[in-house]
Structure formats: C-alpha cells, structure tokens
PDB file of C-alpha atoms in Angstrom:
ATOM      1  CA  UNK W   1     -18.151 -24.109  16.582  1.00  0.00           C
ATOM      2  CA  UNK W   2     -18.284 -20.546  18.785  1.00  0.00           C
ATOM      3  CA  UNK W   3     -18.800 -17.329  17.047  1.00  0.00           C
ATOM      4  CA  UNK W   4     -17.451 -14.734  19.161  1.00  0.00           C
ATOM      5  CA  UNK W   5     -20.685 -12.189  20.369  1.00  0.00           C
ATOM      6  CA  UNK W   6     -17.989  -9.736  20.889  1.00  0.00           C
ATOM      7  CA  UNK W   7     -16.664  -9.831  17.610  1.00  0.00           C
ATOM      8  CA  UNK W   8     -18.461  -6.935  15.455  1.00  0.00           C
ATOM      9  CA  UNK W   9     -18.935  -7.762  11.847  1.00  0.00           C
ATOM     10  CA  UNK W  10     -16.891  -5.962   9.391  1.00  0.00           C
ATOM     11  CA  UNK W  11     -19.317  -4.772   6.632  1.00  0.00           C
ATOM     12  CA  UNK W  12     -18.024  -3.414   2.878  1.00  0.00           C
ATOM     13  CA  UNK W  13     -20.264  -1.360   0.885  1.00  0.00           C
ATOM     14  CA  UNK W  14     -21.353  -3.569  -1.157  1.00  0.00           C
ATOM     15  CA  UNK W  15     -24.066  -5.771   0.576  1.00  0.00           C
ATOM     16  CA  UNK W  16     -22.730  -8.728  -0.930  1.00  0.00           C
ATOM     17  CA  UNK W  17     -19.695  -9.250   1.387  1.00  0.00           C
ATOM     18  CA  UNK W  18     -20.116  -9.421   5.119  1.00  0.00           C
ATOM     19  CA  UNK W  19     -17.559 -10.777   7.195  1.00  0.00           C
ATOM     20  CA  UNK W  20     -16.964 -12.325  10.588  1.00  0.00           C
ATOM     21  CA  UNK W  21     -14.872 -14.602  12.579  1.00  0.00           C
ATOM     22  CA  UNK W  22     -16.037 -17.994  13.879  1.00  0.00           C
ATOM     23  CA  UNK W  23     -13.722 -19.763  16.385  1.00  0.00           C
ATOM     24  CA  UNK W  24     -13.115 -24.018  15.720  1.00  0.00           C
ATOM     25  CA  UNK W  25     -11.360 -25.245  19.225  1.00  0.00           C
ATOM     26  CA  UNK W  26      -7.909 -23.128  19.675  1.00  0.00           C
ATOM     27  CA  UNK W  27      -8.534 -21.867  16.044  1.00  0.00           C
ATOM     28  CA  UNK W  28     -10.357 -19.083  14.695  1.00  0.00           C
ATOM     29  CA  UNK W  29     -10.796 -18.200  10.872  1.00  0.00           C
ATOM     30  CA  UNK W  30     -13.090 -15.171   9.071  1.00  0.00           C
ATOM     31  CA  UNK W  31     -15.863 -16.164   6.744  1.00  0.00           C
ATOM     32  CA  UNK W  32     -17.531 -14.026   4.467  1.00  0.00           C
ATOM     33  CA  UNK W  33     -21.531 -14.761   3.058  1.00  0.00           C
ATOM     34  CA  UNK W  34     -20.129 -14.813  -0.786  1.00  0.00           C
ATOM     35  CA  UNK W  35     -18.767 -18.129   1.111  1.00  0.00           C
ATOM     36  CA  UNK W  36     -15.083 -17.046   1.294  1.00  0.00           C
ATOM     37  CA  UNK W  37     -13.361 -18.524   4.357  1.00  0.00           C
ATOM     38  CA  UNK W  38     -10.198 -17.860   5.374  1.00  0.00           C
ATOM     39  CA  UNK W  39      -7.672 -20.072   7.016  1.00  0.00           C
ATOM     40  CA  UNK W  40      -7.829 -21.399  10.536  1.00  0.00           C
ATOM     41  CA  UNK W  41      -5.458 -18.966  12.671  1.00  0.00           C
ATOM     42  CA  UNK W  42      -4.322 -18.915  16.218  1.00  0.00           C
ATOM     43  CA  UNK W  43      -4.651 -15.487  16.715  1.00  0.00           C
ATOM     44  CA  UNK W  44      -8.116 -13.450  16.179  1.00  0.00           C
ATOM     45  CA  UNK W  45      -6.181 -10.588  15.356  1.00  0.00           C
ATOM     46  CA  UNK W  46      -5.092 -12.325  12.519  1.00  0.00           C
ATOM     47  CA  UNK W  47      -8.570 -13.713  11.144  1.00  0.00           C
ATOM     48  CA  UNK W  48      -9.711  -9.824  11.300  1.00  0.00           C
ATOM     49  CA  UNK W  49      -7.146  -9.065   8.982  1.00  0.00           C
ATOM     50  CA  UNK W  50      -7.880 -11.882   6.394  1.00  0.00           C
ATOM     51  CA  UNK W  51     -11.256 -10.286   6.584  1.00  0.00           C
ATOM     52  CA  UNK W  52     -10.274  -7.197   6.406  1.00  0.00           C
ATOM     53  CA  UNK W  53      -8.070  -8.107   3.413  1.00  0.00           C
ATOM     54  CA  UNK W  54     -10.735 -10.263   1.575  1.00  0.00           C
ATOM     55  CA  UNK W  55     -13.168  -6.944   1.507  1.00  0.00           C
ATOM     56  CA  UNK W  56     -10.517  -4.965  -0.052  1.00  0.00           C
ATOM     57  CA  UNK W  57      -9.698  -7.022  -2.596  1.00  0.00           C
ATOM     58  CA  UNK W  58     -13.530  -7.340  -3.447  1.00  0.00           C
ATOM     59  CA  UNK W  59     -13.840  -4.034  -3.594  1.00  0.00           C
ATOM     60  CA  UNK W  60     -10.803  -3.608  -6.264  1.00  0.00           C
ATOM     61  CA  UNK W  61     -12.697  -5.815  -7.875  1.00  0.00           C
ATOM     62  CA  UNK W  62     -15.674  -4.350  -8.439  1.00  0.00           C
TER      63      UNK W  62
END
C-alpha cells in the first residue's frame, strides 16, 4: 500500500473527517479517519472527488 506524499489532505471543518487517498497496485481509493473508504478507482482524480463528495455530505449532515 503507497500513500501518495504529493497528495495534500482534504480537511472539512469539522475535525472529525479528514480525508486522503491511498494507492493499492494500479488502484487508488480515498479514506477518511471516521473510517469511510471509498471504492478502488483507476484514476486519482476520481478518488479526490469521492473525498471530496464524502465531506460534503458530512457536512449536510451535521
């Protein structure tokens, strides 16, 4: 398993969502410390935007 160093977390307000991408072989997939994963993609781009998509709908919900 790689995390990518280049890869900035994306951080909500609320402290208790913090998200990043980790990379499994060809795959990469976002994973959040409320322990949220998303699934395995092929593109990064698209992991950022399950991220990025998982902290909005944590913030509608709260």
């Amino acid at each position: 398993m790689h995390q990518d160093p280049s890869d900035s977390p994306v951080h909500s307000p609320a402290p208790a969502h913090s998200t990043t991408t980790v990379e499994r072989g060809s795959f990469c997939l976002a994973r959040c410390v409320c322990g949220w994963s998303g699934p395995a993609r092929r593109a990064r781009d698209r992991a950022r935007a399950d991220a990025r998509e998982h902290l909005r709908e944590r913030e509608q919900d709260g």
